[in-house]
CSV table of C-alpha atoms in Angstrom, one decimal:
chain,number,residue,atom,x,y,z
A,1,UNK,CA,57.3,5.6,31.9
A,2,UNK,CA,58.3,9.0,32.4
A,3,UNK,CA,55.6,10.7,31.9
A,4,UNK,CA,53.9,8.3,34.7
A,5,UNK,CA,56.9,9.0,37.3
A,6,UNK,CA,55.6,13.0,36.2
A,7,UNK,CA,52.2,12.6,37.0
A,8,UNK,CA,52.3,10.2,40.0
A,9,UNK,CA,54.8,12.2,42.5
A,10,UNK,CA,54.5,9.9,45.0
A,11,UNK,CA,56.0,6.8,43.5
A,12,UNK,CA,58.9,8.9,42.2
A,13,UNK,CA,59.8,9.9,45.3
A,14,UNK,CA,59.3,6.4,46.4
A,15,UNK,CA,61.5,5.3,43.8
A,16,UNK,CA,64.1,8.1,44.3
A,17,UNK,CA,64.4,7.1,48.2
A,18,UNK,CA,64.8,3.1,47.4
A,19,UNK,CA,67.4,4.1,44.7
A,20,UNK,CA,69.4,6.1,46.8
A,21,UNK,CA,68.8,3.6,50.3
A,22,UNK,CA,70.0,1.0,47.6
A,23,UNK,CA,73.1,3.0,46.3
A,24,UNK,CA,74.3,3.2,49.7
A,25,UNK,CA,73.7,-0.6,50.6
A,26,UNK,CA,75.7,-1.7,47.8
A,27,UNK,CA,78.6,0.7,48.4
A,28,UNK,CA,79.1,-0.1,52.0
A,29,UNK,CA,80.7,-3.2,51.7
A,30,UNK,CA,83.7,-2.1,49.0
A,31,UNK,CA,84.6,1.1,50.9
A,32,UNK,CA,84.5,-0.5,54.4
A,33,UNK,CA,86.9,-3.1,52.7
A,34,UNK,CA,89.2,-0.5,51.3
A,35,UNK,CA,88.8,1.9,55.0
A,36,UNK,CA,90.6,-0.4,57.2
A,37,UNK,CA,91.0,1.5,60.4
A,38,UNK,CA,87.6,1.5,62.3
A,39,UNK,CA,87.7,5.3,62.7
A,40,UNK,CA,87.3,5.8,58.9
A,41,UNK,CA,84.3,3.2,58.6
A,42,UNK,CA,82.5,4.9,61.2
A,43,UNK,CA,83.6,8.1,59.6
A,44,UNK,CA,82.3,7.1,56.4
A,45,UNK,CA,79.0,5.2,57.9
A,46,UNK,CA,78.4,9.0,59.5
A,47,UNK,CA,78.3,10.6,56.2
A,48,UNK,CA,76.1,8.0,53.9
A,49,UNK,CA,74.0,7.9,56.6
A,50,UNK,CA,74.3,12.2,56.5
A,51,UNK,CA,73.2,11.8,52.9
A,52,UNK,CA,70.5,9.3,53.6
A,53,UNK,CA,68.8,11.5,56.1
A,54,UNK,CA,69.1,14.8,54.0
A,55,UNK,CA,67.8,13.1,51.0
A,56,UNK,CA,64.8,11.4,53.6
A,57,UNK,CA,63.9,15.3,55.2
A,58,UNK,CA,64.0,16.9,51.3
A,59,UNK,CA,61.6,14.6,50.0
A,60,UNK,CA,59.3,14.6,53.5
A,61,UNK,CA,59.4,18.9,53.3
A,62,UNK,CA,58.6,18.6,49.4
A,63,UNK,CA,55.8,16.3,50.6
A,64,UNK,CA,54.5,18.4,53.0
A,65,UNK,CA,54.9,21.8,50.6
A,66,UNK,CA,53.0,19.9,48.0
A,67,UNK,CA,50.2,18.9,50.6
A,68,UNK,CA,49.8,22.5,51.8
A,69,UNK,CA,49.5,23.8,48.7
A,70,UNK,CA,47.0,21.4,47.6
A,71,UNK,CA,45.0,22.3,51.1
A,72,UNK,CA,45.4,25.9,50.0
A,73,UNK,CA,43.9,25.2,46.8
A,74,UNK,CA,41.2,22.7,47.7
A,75,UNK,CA,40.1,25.3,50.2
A,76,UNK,CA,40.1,28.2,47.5
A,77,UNK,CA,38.1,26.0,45.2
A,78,UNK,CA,36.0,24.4,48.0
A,79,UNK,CA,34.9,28.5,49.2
A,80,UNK,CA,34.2,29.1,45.5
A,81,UNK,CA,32.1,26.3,44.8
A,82,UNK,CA,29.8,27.1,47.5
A,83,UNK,CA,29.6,30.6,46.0
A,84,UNK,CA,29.0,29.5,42.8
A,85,UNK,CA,26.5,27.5,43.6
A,86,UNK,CA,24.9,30.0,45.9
A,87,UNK,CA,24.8,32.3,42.7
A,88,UNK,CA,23.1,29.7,40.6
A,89,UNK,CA,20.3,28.8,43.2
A,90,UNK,CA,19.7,32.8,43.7
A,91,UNK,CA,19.5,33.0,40.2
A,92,UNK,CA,17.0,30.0,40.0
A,93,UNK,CA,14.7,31.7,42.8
A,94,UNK,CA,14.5,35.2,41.5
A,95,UNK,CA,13.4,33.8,38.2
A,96,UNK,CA,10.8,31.5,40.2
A,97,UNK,CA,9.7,33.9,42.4
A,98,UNK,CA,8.3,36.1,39.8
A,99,UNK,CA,6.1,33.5,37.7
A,100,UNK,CA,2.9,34.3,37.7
A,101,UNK,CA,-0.1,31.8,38.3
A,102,UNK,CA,0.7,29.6,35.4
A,103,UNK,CA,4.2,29.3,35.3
A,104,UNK,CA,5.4,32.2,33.0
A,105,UNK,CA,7.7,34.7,33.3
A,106,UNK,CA,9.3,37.7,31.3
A,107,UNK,CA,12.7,38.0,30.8
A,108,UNK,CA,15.5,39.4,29.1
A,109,UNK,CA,17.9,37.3,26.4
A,110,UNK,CA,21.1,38.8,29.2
A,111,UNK,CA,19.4,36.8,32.4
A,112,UNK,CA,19.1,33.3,29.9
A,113,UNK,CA,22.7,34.4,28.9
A,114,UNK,CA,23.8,34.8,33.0
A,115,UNK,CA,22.6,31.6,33.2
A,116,UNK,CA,24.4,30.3,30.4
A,117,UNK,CA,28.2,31.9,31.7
A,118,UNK,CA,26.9,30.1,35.3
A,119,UNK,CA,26.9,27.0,33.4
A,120,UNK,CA,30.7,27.5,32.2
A,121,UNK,CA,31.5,28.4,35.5
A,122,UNK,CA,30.5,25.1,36.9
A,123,UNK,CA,32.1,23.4,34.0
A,124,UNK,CA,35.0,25.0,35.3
A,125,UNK,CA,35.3,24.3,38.8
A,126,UNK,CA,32.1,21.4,39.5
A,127,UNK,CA,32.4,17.8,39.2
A,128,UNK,CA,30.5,15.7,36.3
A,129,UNK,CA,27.4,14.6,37.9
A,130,UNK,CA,26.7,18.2,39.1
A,131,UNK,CA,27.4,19.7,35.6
A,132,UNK,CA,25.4,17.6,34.2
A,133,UNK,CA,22.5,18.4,36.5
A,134,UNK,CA,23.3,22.0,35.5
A,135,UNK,CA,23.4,21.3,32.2
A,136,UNK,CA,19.4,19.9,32.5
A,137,UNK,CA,18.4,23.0,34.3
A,138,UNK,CA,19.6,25.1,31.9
A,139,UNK,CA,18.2,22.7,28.9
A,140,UNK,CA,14.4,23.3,30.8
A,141,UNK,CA,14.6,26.6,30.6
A,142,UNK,CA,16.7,27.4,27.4
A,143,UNK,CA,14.1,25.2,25.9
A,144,UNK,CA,10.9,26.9,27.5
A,145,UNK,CA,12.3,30.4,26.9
A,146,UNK,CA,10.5,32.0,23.5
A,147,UNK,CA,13.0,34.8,22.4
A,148,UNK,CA,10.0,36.8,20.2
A,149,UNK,CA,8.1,37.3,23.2
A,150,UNK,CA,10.8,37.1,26.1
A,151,UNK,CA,8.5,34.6,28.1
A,152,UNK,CA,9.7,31.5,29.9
A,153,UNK,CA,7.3,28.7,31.3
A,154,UNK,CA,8.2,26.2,34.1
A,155,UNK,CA,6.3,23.4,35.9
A,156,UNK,CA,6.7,21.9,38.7
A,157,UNK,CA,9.1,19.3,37.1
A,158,UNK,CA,11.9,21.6,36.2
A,159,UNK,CA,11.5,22.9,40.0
A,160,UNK,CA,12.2,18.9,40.7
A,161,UNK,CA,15.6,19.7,39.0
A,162,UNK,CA,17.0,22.1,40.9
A,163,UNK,CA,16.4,20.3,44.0
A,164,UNK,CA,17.9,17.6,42.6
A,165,UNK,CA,20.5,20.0,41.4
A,166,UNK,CA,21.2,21.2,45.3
A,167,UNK,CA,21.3,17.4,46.7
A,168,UNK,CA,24.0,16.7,44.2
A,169,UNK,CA,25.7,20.1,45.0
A,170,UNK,CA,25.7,18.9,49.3
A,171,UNK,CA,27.0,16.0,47.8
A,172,UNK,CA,30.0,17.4,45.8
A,173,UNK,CA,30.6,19.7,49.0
A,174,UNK,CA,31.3,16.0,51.0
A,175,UNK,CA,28.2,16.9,53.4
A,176,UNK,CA,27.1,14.0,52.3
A,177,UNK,CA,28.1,10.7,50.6
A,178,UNK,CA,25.1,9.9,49.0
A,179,UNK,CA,22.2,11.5,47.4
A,180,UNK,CA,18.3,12.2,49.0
A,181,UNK,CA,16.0,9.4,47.6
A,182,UNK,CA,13.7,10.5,44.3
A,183,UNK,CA,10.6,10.2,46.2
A,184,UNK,CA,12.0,12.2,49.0
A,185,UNK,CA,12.7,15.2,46.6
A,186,UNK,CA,9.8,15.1,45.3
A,187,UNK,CA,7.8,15.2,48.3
A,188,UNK,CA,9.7,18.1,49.7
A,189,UNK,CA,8.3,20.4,45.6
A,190,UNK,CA,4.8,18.9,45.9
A,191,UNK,CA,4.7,20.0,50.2
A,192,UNK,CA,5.6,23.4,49.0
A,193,UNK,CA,3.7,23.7,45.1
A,194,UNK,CA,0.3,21.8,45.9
A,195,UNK,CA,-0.6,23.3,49.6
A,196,UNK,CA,0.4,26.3,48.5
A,197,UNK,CA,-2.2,26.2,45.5
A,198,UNK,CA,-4.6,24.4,47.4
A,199,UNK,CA,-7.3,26.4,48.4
A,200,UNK,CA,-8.5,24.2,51.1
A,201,UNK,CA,-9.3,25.9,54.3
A,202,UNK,CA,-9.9,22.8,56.6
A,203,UNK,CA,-6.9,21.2,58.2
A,204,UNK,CA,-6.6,17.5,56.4
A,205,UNK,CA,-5.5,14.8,57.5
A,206,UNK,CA,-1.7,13.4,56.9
A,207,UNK,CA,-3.3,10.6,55.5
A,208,UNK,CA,-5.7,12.6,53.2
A,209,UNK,CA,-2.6,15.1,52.5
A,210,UNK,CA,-0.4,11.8,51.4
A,211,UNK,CA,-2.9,10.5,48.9
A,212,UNK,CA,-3.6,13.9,47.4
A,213,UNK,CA,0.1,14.6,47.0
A,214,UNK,CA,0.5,11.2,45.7
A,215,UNK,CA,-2.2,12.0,42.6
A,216,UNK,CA,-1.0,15.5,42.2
A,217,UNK,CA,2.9,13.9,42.1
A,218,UNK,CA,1.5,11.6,39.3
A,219,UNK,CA,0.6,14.4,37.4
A,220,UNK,CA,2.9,16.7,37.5
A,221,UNK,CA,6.3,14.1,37.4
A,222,UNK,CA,5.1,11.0,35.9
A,223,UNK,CA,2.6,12.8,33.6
A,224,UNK,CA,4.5,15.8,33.3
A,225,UNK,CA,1.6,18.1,33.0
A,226,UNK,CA,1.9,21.7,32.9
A,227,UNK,CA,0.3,23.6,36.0
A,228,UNK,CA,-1.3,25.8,33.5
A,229,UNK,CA,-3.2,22.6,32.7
A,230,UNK,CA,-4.4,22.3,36.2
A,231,UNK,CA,-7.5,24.6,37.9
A,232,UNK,CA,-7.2,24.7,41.5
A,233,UNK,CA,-10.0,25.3,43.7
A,234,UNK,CA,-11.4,26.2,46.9
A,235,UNK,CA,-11.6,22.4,47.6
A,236,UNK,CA,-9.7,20.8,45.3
A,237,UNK,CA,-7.8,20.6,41.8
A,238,UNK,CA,-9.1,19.6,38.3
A,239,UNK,CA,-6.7,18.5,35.7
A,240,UNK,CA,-7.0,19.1,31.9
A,241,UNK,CA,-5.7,18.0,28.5
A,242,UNK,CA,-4.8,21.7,27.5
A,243,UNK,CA,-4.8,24.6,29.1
A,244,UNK,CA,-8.0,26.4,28.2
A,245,UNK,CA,-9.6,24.0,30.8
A,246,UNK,CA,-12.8,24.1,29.4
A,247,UNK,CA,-14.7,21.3,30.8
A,248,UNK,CA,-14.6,19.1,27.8
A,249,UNK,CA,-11.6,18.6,28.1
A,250,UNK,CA,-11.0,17.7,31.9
A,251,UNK,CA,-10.0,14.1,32.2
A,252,UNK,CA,-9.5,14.1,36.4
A,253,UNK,CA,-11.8,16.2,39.2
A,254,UNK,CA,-10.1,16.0,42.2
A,255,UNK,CA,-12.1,17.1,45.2
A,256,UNK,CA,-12.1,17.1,49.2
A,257,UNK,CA,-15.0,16.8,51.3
A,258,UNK,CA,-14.5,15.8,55.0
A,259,UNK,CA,-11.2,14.4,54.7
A,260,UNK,CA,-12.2,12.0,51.7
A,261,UNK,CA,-11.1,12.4,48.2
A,262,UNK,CA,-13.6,12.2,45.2
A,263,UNK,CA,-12.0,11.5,42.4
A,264,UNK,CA,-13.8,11.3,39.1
A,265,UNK,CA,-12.3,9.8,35.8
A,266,UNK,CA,-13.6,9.0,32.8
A,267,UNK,CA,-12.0,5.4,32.4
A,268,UNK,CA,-11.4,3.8,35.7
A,269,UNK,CA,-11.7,0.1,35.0
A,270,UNK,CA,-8.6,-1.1,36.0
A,271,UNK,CA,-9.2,0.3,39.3
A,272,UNK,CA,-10.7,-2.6,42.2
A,273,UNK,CA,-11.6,-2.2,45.3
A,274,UNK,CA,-13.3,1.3,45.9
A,275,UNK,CA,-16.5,2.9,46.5
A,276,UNK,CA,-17.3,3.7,42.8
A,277,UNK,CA,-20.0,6.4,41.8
A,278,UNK,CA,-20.7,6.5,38.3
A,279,UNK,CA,-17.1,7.9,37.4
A,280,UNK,CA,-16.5,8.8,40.6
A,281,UNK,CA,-14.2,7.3,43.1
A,282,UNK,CA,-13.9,7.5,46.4
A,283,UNK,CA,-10.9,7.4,48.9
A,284,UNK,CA,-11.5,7.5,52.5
A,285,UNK,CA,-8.7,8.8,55.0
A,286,UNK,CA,-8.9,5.3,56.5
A,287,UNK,CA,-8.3,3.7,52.9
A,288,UNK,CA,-5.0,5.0,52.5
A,289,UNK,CA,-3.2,1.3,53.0
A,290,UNK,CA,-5.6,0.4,50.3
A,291,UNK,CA,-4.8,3.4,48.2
A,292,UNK,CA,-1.1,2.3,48.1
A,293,UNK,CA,-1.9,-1.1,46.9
A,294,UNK,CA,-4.1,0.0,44.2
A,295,UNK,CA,-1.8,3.0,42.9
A,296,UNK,CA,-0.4,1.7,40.1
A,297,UNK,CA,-3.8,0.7,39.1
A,298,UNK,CA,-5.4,4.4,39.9
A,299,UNK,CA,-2.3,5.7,38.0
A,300,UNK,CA,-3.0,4.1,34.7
A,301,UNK,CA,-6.6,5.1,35.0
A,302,UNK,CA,-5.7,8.6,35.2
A,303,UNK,CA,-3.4,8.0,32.2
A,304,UNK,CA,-6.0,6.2,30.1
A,305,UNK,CA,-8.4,9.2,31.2
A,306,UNK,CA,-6.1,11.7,29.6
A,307,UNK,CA,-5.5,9.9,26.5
A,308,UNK,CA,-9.0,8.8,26.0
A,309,UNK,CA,-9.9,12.5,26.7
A,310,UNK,CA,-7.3,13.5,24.3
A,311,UNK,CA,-8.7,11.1,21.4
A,312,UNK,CA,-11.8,12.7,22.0
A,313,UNK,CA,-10.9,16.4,21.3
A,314,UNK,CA,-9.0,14.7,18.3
């Protein structure tokens, strides 16, 4: 019970106030009995009720002392959370603006270790659901990193992560009381890692841009395949089972022409209502409604092309 009173100021002051208010109650009614003269009640009535508001204006000042100084502190901690997490993202982006074409890097064992001391840092001062955000970032690249050589390989996924990362960092911040939606997050890696590697040189359309983002997205979240395993070209991407992307083992061709996507798979049975070609099939802009309702369909085709791909090389 003490301990509690310790840790829960609030209620012992409370308690303390009631105790005292409840003191002087009960000793009112002897003393006036024993103070006849009406001077001396009101005499004594002046000083409990002296005593009463002393104790009141203590405990209201240590109230307001202990509120300051938790402003003070939450303001301290507040400024060096939004440091620290500053530091991490800077970190993040130095390492991911040198990668070369297929997601590698070289780096020393001290940046892996500056990442790691980051880490105890937001253990330190971040809440759990950040941490543990953290705590994946540094997994992907901890686990990516090959000390012999000093290289470190990244996808598109682990980028995923430290948007992910950020949104839960706004979050802890109280800019916002909820986090951005999966798909939203998503979108906002692929707008900036497909287009980017995209060679195309004709505008598209946003209903051609959805669909190819939404195969693309497939690949590199649900799939999780590495972009090393993916050839981009002037009109398009091709996706492969390894990454010497040799043509035997391509299980998806992914190609633009005029706004429409041709997309050829070697198992694409489960997929109804499209243009088919041989392996080929075709998505017009206009088919994009269609597209949706299909997706989960299209989806499993590209994954049954991989794997039957894969058996293949086997």
């Amino acid at each position: 019970m003490i301990d509690f009173l310790k840790k829960n100021k609030n209620l012992r002051n409370a308690l303390f106030v009631f105790i005292i208010a409840f003191s002087s109650f009960l000793a009112f009614e002897p003393l006036f009995e024993n103070l006849g003269q009406k001077a001396s009640q009101e005499f004594a009535a002046a000083i409990f009720g002296t005593i009463f508001a002393a104790v009141i204006t203590m405990v209201l000042l240590n109230k307001q002392s202990e509120t300051e100084e938790e402003r003070s502190r939450n303001e301290k901690v507040f400024e060096q959370k939004i440091v620290l997490f500053n530091q991490i993202l800077d970190n993040l982006q130095t390492i991911y603006a040198n990668l070369d074409n297929v997601g590698k890097i070289k780096i020393s064992h001290a940046e892996i270790t500056k990442i790691e001391f980051l880490l105890a840092k937001m253990i330190m001062i971040g809440n759990d659901k950040t941490i543990k955000e953290f705590k994946s970032l540094y997994q992907n690249i901890t686990n990516n990193y090959v000390p012999e050589t000093q290289i470190l390989t990244l996808n598109i996924s682990h980028k995923h992560t430290i948007f992910r990362f950020a949104d839960y960092c706004r979050e802890e911040l109280g800019l916002s009381d909820k986090n951005l939606e999966k798909e939203i997050l998503e979108d906002i890696v692929l707008q900036g890692e497909l287009f980017y590697n995209l060679e195309q040189k004709e505008s598209l359309d946003f209903e051609t841009q959805e669909t190819i983002k939404d195969i693309y997205g497939f690949l590199a979240f649900d799939l999780n395949l590495p972009i090393e395993n993916i050839k981009f070209l002037p009109n398009g991407f091709e996706a492969y089972i390894n990454k010497s992307q040799t043509k035997t083992v391509c299980f998806l061709e992914c190609l633009i022409d005029n706004q429409e996507i041709h997309m050829k798979l070697p198992v694409h049975n489960t997929i109804k209502g499209f243009h088919i070609n041989g392996t080929k099939l075709n998505v017009k802009p206009s088919e994009r409604n269609k597209f949706i309702a299909q997706q989960t369909n299209i989806e499993k085709a590209i994954e049954e092309s991989y794997e039957f791909v894969k058996k293949q090389k086997i």
